[in-house]
Amino acid sequence: MSIPAQSSGTPDTELDDPEDRLRRFATIWSRAIFPSTATSLTRAEFEQHLLPLARGLSDILHARPFDAAPAAEVGAALVAAHCTDPDALSSTLGVVDSYLVLYCGSNGVTPLPTEDSRARCARIQHALASGFTRALRERTLSEQEAIARSALTARSDAERALHATEARFRAVFKDAAIGIADLDGNVLEVNDTLTRMFGGLEHHVRSHKVNEWVHPEDSPYVWKYYEELVRGEREHYRVEKPYYRNDGTVLWTNLTVSLLRDAEGKPQYQLALMEDTTERRLLNLRLRYEATHDALTGLPNRTLFFERLEKALAADDSSRFGLCYLDLDGFKAINDSLGHASGDRLLVEVADRLQSCATAPGEMVARLGGDEFVALTTGPDTETEVAELACRILGVLGTPVRLDGRELTVRGSIGVVEGPAGERNAAEVLRSADITMYRAKSAGGNRFELADDEADARAITRHGLTTALPAALERGEFFIEYQPLVHLDDGTVHGAEALVRWCHPQHGVLGPDRFIPLAEHTGLIVPLGRWVLEESVRQANFWQERHTDGGPLRINVNLSPTQLHHPRLVAETVDVLERSGLEPGALCLEVTESALIGADEDLLKPLRQLAEMGVDIALDDFGTGYSNLANLRRLPVSVLKLDRSFTLGMQQHPADPVDLKIVEGIVSLAHSLDLAVTVEGVETGAQAEQLRKLGCDTAQGWYYARPGAPDRIHSLLLADAV
Ligand code: C2E
Ligand code: MG
Ligand code: MG
């Protein structure tokens, strides 16, 4: 207990006024206990607050009869003023003991005897202390009660909140499977849903550590994330992960793993939340299967094939690919004659057979649609493998298919493309294969052809040329060059062959080999051929009018097979001749040998009519079509044009004796049938001399003149004259 200053037994002599003395007592009291109060009052305010209490003590000291009990209220008042510290009580008792009688013993009315006042002071202290203690206990009790009450309220509040959270938690994770494991992977807790998900045996789930659930289809990241999480470098991860159930079947999950830390933030547990995605995945797989497979044959379809091809083409530099593009020959005829149901069964059979050809790893067969199939092979050795694959395919197609009690022979044409990965894209490869397949088809089918860039480029322009042909004729993009035909015995010009050209706006001048087959294919050859006939007959007529000397110049015009079949061939030719005024004997129509092989009377009739009118018919390219010489007798032809291949044999020195014998034989046979013989492709004087000796009548070739503009015939005639 500390008693503040002024501990002398004498109060200040100047303080005669009892009120001043009382205030002085309050000051001393307040100085003694202020440091140990918990009041929010200032020191001066606190002193003011003690003043009535001091007055109360003074009154008790002087009261008659003396009763110390009211001092208890002063004690209680101290507690009420937050002077609850035990030091506050002892300091108060000390102040009362030392100063109450000293400053308040004489209140100016009835001075107390000293003994009496000391006794009274002691009792006042006692009452004050008990009042203080009681008040303090009551206050503590009520405080505790308030704490307890609020604790109670708080707990139920918290419980209510917790309950709500839990309900929400349960609602959110009702069907979720949850498991907790330590950082070594030991499974500590799993809920029922998780156990059910894994097949129903809790032991099965708990007997493995988390990091033992490895599956071959795990994503490459899953174990990396796992390691990071257990090291505390990652708070959570989410992956799609497969597991084995206890019966060995596969469970697919959406797995979310979170790291749980302790109060200090140290990694402690891992919490796994799993969602069973097996069904959804199966559905997705099924949808994907349907989207990537052909419904009829079950083979991969165009979509899947493109995916694989793109993958093969994107592979690293050492790998190659080989592609067989198959189109069945004559499938449309089978479909039309036997019906679509039979056609479908045939396709299924073909698909099965194809599948049996491509069973090695890296090989696949797909149906692109209709009767088009592809077989793909990948790896380092596709150069040899792809041809073998194509042979195998043609081989399996070779066995007849039994359909509705008949045996059908299925054949196909295959375009083969092979090459290193990384050079072309899938569309380019497929286009090349398609073009090559058409080449195989037009070469007769039932075969495979290898793609070659030049052929591809030609085919690509072929398509463009075909579509541009009709407009080209209207725009007058065609023109004719004339190549002289020369008498071998005297070198005079006998006539000229009209050879058509196309002055294409982009590709420049194109030879007939580039567009005549296209014009034949589309039927445009009929109007084009009519134009060539008109134009060259007009030209021949012009020559005849200008150059009457040296005999009439003749004109040779080529006829394509399609023109031969045209019903108005005779009528139109007659019309053209009549309008130009050229006599029929000045016109020679050249028909290629192959068009007349096996021709029946119907086909020969128009030619016979023209021949009877005096028009010459020449059998062009003779020697390339294996025509039976004995047959020549029944054809309405008057000229044989020996193909350039015969003259080629005469280019070497000495000339091939066999060729010479053949030509000699043909010439004598032709002459015995009253046919004139013209030779094509004479390029040297030596050839010309040989052919003359062999008895050929006329010749044509670069030795005399290349095909050229019509006026060049004049200079040739002039040269002859010289
Ligand atoms: P063809 O009737 O056999 O024509 C002869 C071809 O041989 C011409 O080729 C000619 O330029 C070429 N030739 C001539 N002399 C020589 C020579 O000494 N050496 C070599 N290497 N070649 C020579 P071109 O003009 O390319 O005509 C090719 C084919 O196109 C013709 O063969 C003919 O079948 C067809 N053709 C040309 N014009 C027409 C036409 O107006 N209508 C039809 N339907 N076909 C035509
Ligand atoms: Mg010709
Ligand atoms: Mg020819």
Coordinates of N, CA, C and O in Angstrom, one line a residue, residues 127-236:
A127 N -16.3 -1.0 7.2 CA -17.6 -1.0 6.4 C -17.3 -0.7 4.9 O -17.9 -1.3 4.0
L128 N -16.4 0.3 4.7 CA -16.1 0.6 3.3 C -15.5 -0.6 2.6 O -15.9 -0.9 1.5
A129 N -14.6 -1.3 3.2 CA -14.0 -2.5 2.6 C -15.0 -3.5 2.3 O -15.0 -4.1 1.2
S130 N -16.0 -3.7 3.3 CA -16.9 -4.8 3.0 C -17.9 -4.4 1.9 O -18.3 -5.1 1.0
G131 N -18.2 -3.1 1.9 CA -19.1 -2.6 0.8 C -18.4 -2.7 -0.6 O -19.0 -3.1 -1.6
F132 N -17.1 -2.4 -0.5 CA -16.3 -2.5 -1.8 C -16.3 -4.0 -2.3 O -16.6 -4.3 -3.4
T133 N -16.0 -4.9 -1.3 CA -15.9 -6.3 -1.7 C -17.2 -6.9 -2.2 O -17.3 -7.6 -3.2
R134 N -18.3 -6.5 -1.5 CA -19.6 -7.0 -2.0 C -19.9 -6.5 -3.4 O -20.3 -7.3 -4.2
A135 N -19.7 -5.2 -3.5 CA -20.0 -4.6 -4.8 C -19.2 -5.3 -5.9 O -19.7 -5.6 -7.0
L136 N -17.9 -5.5 -5.5 CA -17.1 -6.1 -6.5 C -17.5 -7.5 -6.9 O -17.6 -7.9 -8.1
R137 N -17.9 -8.3 -5.9 CA -18.4 -9.6 -6.2 C -19.6 -9.6 -7.0 O -19.8 -10.3 -8.0
E138 N -20.6 -8.7 -6.6 CA -21.8 -8.7 -7.4 C -21.5 -8.3 -8.9 O -22.0 -8.9 -9.8
R139 N -20.6 -7.3 -9.0 CA -20.3 -6.9 -10.3 C -19.6 -8.0 -11.1 O -20.0 -8.3 -12.3
T140 N -18.7 -8.7 -10.5 CA -18.0 -9.8 -11.2 C -19.1 -10.9 -11.6 O -19.0 -11.4 -12.7
L141 N -20.0 -11.2 -10.6 CA -21.0 -12.2 -10.9 C -21.8 -11.8 -12.2 O -22.0 -12.5 -13.1
S142 N -22.2 -10.5 -12.1 CA -23.1 -10.1 -13.2 C -22.3 -10.0 -14.5 O -22.8 -10.3 -15.6
E143 N -21.0 -9.7 -14.4 CA -20.2 -9.7 -15.6 C -20.1 -11.1 -16.1 O -20.3 -11.3 -17.3
Q144 N -19.8 -12.0 -15.2 CA -19.7 -13.4 -15.6 C -21.0 -13.9 -16.3 O -21.0 -14.6 -17.3
E145 N -22.0 -13.5 -15.6 CA -23.3 -13.9 -16.1 C -23.5 -13.4 -17.5 O -24.0 -14.1 -18.4
A146 N -23.2 -12.1 -17.7 CA -23.4 -11.5 -19.0 C -22.5 -12.2 -20.0 O -23.0 -12.6 -21.1
I147 N -21.3 -12.6 -19.6 CA -20.4 -13.3 -20.5 C -21.0 -14.6 -20.8 O -21.1 -15.0 -22.0
A148 N -21.5 -15.3 -19.7 CA -22.0 -16.6 -20.0 C -23.3 -16.5 -20.9 O -23.4 -17.3 -21.8
R149 N -24.1 -15.5 -20.6 CA -25.3 -15.4 -21.4 C -24.9 -15.1 -22.8 O -25.4 -15.7 -23.7
S150 N -24.0 -14.1 -23.0 CA -23.7 -13.8 -24.4 C -22.9 -15.0 -25.0 O -23.1 -15.2 -26.2
A151 N -22.2 -15.7 -24.2 CA -21.5 -16.9 -24.8 C -22.6 -17.9 -25.3 O -22.5 -18.5 -26.3
L152 N -23.6 -18.0 -24.4 CA -24.7 -18.9 -24.8 C -25.4 -18.5 -26.1 O -25.5 -19.3 -27.0
T153 N -25.7 -17.2 -26.1 CA -26.3 -16.6 -27.3 C -25.4 -16.8 -28.5 O -25.8 -17.3 -29.6
A154 N -24.1 -16.5 -28.2 CA -23.2 -16.6 -29.4 C -23.1 -18.0 -29.9 O -23.1 -18.2 -31.1
R155 N -23.1 -19.0 -29.0 CA -22.9 -20.3 -29.4 C -24.1 -20.8 -30.3 O -23.9 -21.3 -31.3
S156 N -25.3 -20.4 -29.8 CA -26.4 -20.8 -30.6 C -26.4 -20.1 -32.0 O -26.8 -20.7 -33.0
D157 N -26.0 -18.8 -31.9 CA -25.9 -18.1 -33.2 C -24.9 -18.9 -34.1 O -25.2 -19.1 -35.3
A158 N -23.8 -19.2 -33.6 CA -22.7 -19.9 -34.4 C -23.3 -21.2 -34.9 O -23.0 -21.6 -36.0
E159 N -24.0 -21.9 -33.9 CA -24.5 -23.2 -34.3 C -25.5 -23.1 -35.5 O -25.5 -23.9 -36.4
R160 N -26.3 -22.1 -35.4 CA -27.3 -21.9 -36.4 C -26.6 -21.6 -37.8 O -26.9 -22.2 -38.8
A161 N -25.5 -20.8 -37.7 CA -24.8 -20.5 -38.9 C -24.1 -21.7 -39.5 O -24.2 -22.0 -40.6
L162 N -23.5 -22.5 -38.5 CA -22.9 -23.7 -38.9 C -23.8 -24.7 -39.6 O -23.6 -25.3 -40.6
H163 N -25.0 -24.8 -39.0 CA -26.0 -25.7 -39.5 C -26.4 -25.3 -40.9 O -26.4 -26.1 -41.8
A164 N -26.6 -24.0 -41.1 CA -26.9 -23.5 -42.4 C -25.8 -23.8 -43.4 O -26.1 -24.3 -44.5
T165 N -24.6 -23.6 -43.0 CA -23.5 -23.8 -43.9 C -23.4 -25.3 -44.3 O -23.2 -25.7 -45.4
E166 N -23.6 -26.1 -43.2 CA -23.5 -27.6 -43.5 C -24.6 -28.0 -44.4 O -24.3 -28.8 -45.3
A167 N -25.8 -27.5 -44.2 CA -26.9 -27.8 -45.1 C -26.5 -27.4 -46.6 O -26.7 -28.2 -47.5
R168 N -26.0 -26.2 -46.7 CA -25.6 -25.8 -48.0 C -24.5 -26.7 -48.5 O -24.5 -27.1 -49.7
F169 N -23.5 -27.0 -47.7 CA -22.4 -27.9 -48.0 C -22.9 -29.2 -48.5 O -22.6 -29.7 -49.6
R170 N -23.9 -29.7 -47.7 CA -24.4 -31.1 -48.1 C -25.2 -31.0 -49.5 O -25.1 -31.8 -50.3
A171 N -25.9 -29.8 -49.6 CA -26.6 -29.7 -50.9 C -25.7 -29.6 -52.1 O -25.9 -30.3 -53.1
V172 N -24.6 -28.9 -51.9 CA -23.7 -28.7 -53.0 C -23.0 -30.0 -53.3 O -22.8 -30.4 -54.4
F173 N -22.6 -30.7 -52.2 CA -21.8 -31.9 -52.5 C -22.5 -33.2 -52.3 O -21.9 -34.2 -52.0
K174 N -23.9 -33.1 -52.4 CA -24.7 -34.3 -52.1 C -24.2 -35.5 -52.8 O -24.0 -36.6 -52.2
D175 N -23.9 -35.4 -54.2 CA -23.5 -36.6 -54.9 C -22.0 -36.7 -55.1 O -21.5 -37.5 -55.9
A176 N -21.3 -35.8 -54.5 CA -19.9 -35.7 -54.7 C -19.2 -36.7 -53.8 O -19.6 -37.0 -52.7
A177 N -18.1 -37.2 -54.4 CA -17.3 -38.2 -53.6 C -16.2 -37.4 -53.0 O -15.5 -36.6 -53.7
I178 N -15.9 -37.6 -51.7 CA -14.9 -36.8 -51.1 C -14.0 -37.7 -50.3 O -14.4 -38.7 -49.7
G179 N -12.7 -37.4 -50.4 CA -11.7 -38.2 -49.7 C -10.6 -37.3 -49.2 O -10.3 -36.3 -49.8
I180 N -10.1 -37.7 -48.0 CA -9.0 -36.9 -47.5 C -7.8 -37.8 -47.3 O -7.9 -39.0 -46.8
A181 N -6.6 -37.3 -47.7 CA -5.4 -38.1 -47.5 C -4.3 -37.3 -46.9 O -4.4 -36.0 -47.0
D182 N -3.3 -37.9 -46.3 CA -2.2 -37.1 -45.8 C -1.2 -36.8 -47.0 O -1.5 -37.3 -48.1
L183 N -0.2 -36.2 -46.7 CA 0.7 -35.7 -47.8 C 1.6 -36.9 -48.3 O 2.2 -36.8 -49.4
D184 N 1.6 -38.0 -47.6 CA 2.3 -39.2 -48.1 C 1.4 -40.0 -49.0 O 1.8 -41.0 -49.5
G185 N 0.1 -39.6 -49.1 CA -0.8 -40.3 -49.9 C -1.7 -41.3 -49.2 O -2.5 -42.0 -49.8
N186 N -1.5 -41.5 -47.9 CA -2.3 -42.4 -47.1 C -3.8 -41.9 -47.0 O -4.0 -40.7 -46.6
V187 N -4.7 -42.7 -47.4 CA -6.1 -42.3 -47.4 C -6.6 -42.3 -46.0 O -6.6 -43.3 -45.3
L188 N -7.1 -41.2 -45.5 CA -7.6 -41.1 -44.1 C -9.1 -41.2 -44.0 O -9.6 -41.8 -43.1
E189 N -9.8 -40.5 -44.9 CA -11.2 -40.5 -44.9 C -11.8 -40.6 -46.3 O -11.2 -40.0 -47.2
V190 N -12.8 -41.4 -46.5 CA -13.5 -41.4 -47.7 C -15.0 -41.4 -47.4 O -15.4 -42.1 -46.5
N191 N -15.9 -40.8 -48.2 CA -17.3 -40.8 -47.9 C -17.9 -42.0 -48.7 O -17.3 -42.6 -49.6
D192 N -19.2 -42.2 -48.4 CA -19.9 -43.4 -49.0 C -19.9 -43.3 -50.5 O -19.8 -44.2 -51.3
T193 N -20.2 -42.0 -51.0 CA -20.3 -41.8 -52.4 C -19.1 -42.2 -53.1 O -19.1 -42.9 -54.1
L194 N -17.9 -41.8 -52.5 CA -16.7 -42.2 -53.2 C -16.5 -43.7 -53.2 O -16.1 -44.3 -54.2
T195 N -16.8 -44.3 -52.1 CA -16.6 -45.8 -52.0 C -17.5 -46.5 -53.0 O -17.0 -47.3 -53.8
R196 N -18.8 -46.0 -53.1 CA -19.7 -46.6 -54.1 C -19.1 -46.4 -55.5 O -19.1 -47.3 -56.4
M197 N -18.6 -45.2 -55.8 CA -18.0 -44.9 -57.1 C -16.9 -45.9 -57.5 O -16.8 -46.3 -58.6
F198 N -16.1 -46.3 -56.5 CA -15.0 -47.1 -56.8 C -15.4 -48.6 -56.8 O -14.5 -49.5 -56.8
G199 N -16.7 -48.9 -56.6 CA -17.1 -50.3 -56.7 C -17.7 -50.8 -55.4 O -18.1 -52.0 -55.3
G200 N -17.7 -50.0 -54.3 CA -18.4 -50.4 -53.1 C -17.6 -51.0 -52.0 O -18.1 -51.3 -50.9
L201 N -16.3 -51.2 -52.3 CA -15.4 -51.8 -51.2 C -14.5 -50.7 -50.6 O -13.6 -50.3 -51.3
E202 N -14.8 -50.4 -49.4 CA -14.0 -49.3 -48.8 C -12.5 -49.7 -48.7 O -11.6 -48.9 -48.9
H203 N -12.3 -51.0 -48.5 CA -10.9 -51.5 -48.3 C -10.2 -51.3 -49.6 O -9.0 -50.9 -49.6
H204 N -10.9 -51.5 -50.7 CA -10.2 -51.3 -52.1 C -9.7 -49.8 -52.2 O -8.6 -49.6 -52.7
V205 N -10.5 -48.9 -51.7 CA -10.1 -47.5 -51.8 C -8.9 -47.2 -50.8 O -7.9 -46.5 -51.2
R206 N -9.1 -47.7 -49.6 CA -8.1 -47.3 -48.6 C -6.8 -48.1 -48.7 O -5.7 -47.6 -48.2
S207 N -6.8 -49.2 -49.4 CA -5.6 -50.1 -49.5 C -4.5 -49.5 -50.4 O -3.4 -50.0 -50.4
H208 N -4.9 -48.5 -51.2 CA -3.9 -47.9 -52.0 C -3.6 -46.5 -51.6 O -4.5 -45.7 -51.2
K209 N -2.3 -46.1 -51.7 CA -1.9 -44.7 -51.5 C -2.4 -43.9 -52.7 O -2.6 -44.5 -53.8
V210 N -2.6 -42.6 -52.5 CA -3.2 -41.8 -53.6 C -2.3 -41.9 -54.8 O -2.7 -42.0 -55.9
N211 N -0.9 -41.9 -54.6 CA 0.0 -41.9 -55.7 C 0.2 -43.3 -56.4 O 1.0 -43.4 -57.3
E212 N -0.6 -44.3 -55.9 CA -0.5 -45.6 -56.5 C -1.6 -45.8 -57.5 O -1.7 -46.8 -58.2
W213 N -2.6 -44.8 -57.6 CA -3.7 -45.0 -58.6 C -3.3 -44.5 -60.0 O -3.9 -43.7 -60.6
V214 N -2.2 -45.1 -60.5 CA -1.7 -44.7 -61.8 C -2.5 -45.5 -62.9 O -2.9 -46.6 -62.7
H215 N -2.9 -44.7 -63.9 CA -3.6 -45.4 -65.0 C -2.9 -45.0 -66.3 O -2.5 -43.9 -66.5
P216 N -2.9 -46.0 -67.3 CA -2.2 -45.7 -68.5 C -2.7 -44.4 -69.3 O -2.0 -43.8 -70.0
E217 N -4.0 -44.1 -69.0 CA -4.5 -42.9 -69.8 C -4.5 -41.7 -68.9 O -5.1 -40.7 -69.3
D218 N -3.7 -41.7 -67.9 CA -3.5 -40.4 -67.1 C -3.0 -39.3 -68.0 O -2.1 -39.6 -68.8
S219 N -3.5 -38.1 -67.8 CA -2.9 -37.0 -68.5 C -1.5 -36.8 -68.1 O -1.2 -37.1 -66.9
P220 N -0.7 -36.2 -68.9 CA 0.8 -36.1 -68.6 C 1.0 -35.2 -67.4 O 2.0 -35.2 -66.7
Y221 N 0.0 -34.3 -67.1 CA 0.2 -33.3 -66.0 C -0.2 -33.8 -64.6 O 0.3 -33.3 -63.6
V222 N -1.1 -34.9 -64.6 CA -1.7 -35.2 -63.3 C -0.7 -35.4 -62.2 O -0.8 -34.9 -61.1
W223 N 0.4 -36.2 -62.5 CA 1.3 -36.5 -61.4 C 2.3 -35.3 -61.1 O 2.8 -35.2 -60.0
K224 N 2.5 -34.5 -62.1 CA 3.3 -33.3 -61.9 C 2.5 -32.4 -60.9 O 3.1 -31.9 -59.9
Y225 N 1.2 -32.2 -61.2 CA 0.4 -31.3 -60.3 C 0.4 -31.9 -58.9 O 0.5 -31.2 -57.9
Y226 N 0.3 -33.2 -58.8 CA 0.2 -33.9 -57.5 C 1.4 -33.6 -56.7 O 1.3 -33.2 -55.5
E227 N 2.6 -33.8 -57.3 CA 3.9 -33.5 -56.6 C 3.9 -32.1 -56.1 O 4.3 -31.8 -55.0
E228 N 3.5 -31.2 -57.0 CA 3.6 -29.8 -56.6 C 2.7 -29.5 -55.4 O 3.0 -28.7 -54.5
L229 N 1.5 -30.1 -55.4 CA 0.5 -29.9 -54.3 C 1.1 -30.4 -53.0 O 1.0 -29.7 -52.0
V230 N 1.6 -31.6 -53.0 CA 2.0 -32.2 -51.7 C 3.3 -31.4 -51.2 O 3.6 -31.4 -50.0
R231 N 4.0 -30.8 -52.1 CA 5.2 -30.0 -51.7 C 4.7 -28.6 -51.2 O 5.6 -27.8 -50.8
G232 N 3.4 -28.3 -51.4 CA 2.9 -27.0 -50.9 C 3.1 -25.9 -52.0 O 3.0 -24.7 -51.7
E233 N 3.5 -26.3 -53.2 CA 3.7 -25.2 -54.2 C 2.5 -24.9 -55.0 O 2.5 -24.1 -55.9
R234 N 1.4 -25.7 -54.7 CA 0.2 -25.5 -55.5 C -1.0 -25.7 -54.5 O -0.9 -26.6 -53.7
E235 N -2.0 -24.8 -54.6 CA -3.1 -24.9 -53.7 C -4.2 -25.9 -54.1 O -4.8 -26.5 -53.3
H236 N -4.3 -26.1 -55.4 CA -5.3 -27.0 -55.9 C -5.0 -27.3 -57.4 O -4.3 -26.6 -58.1

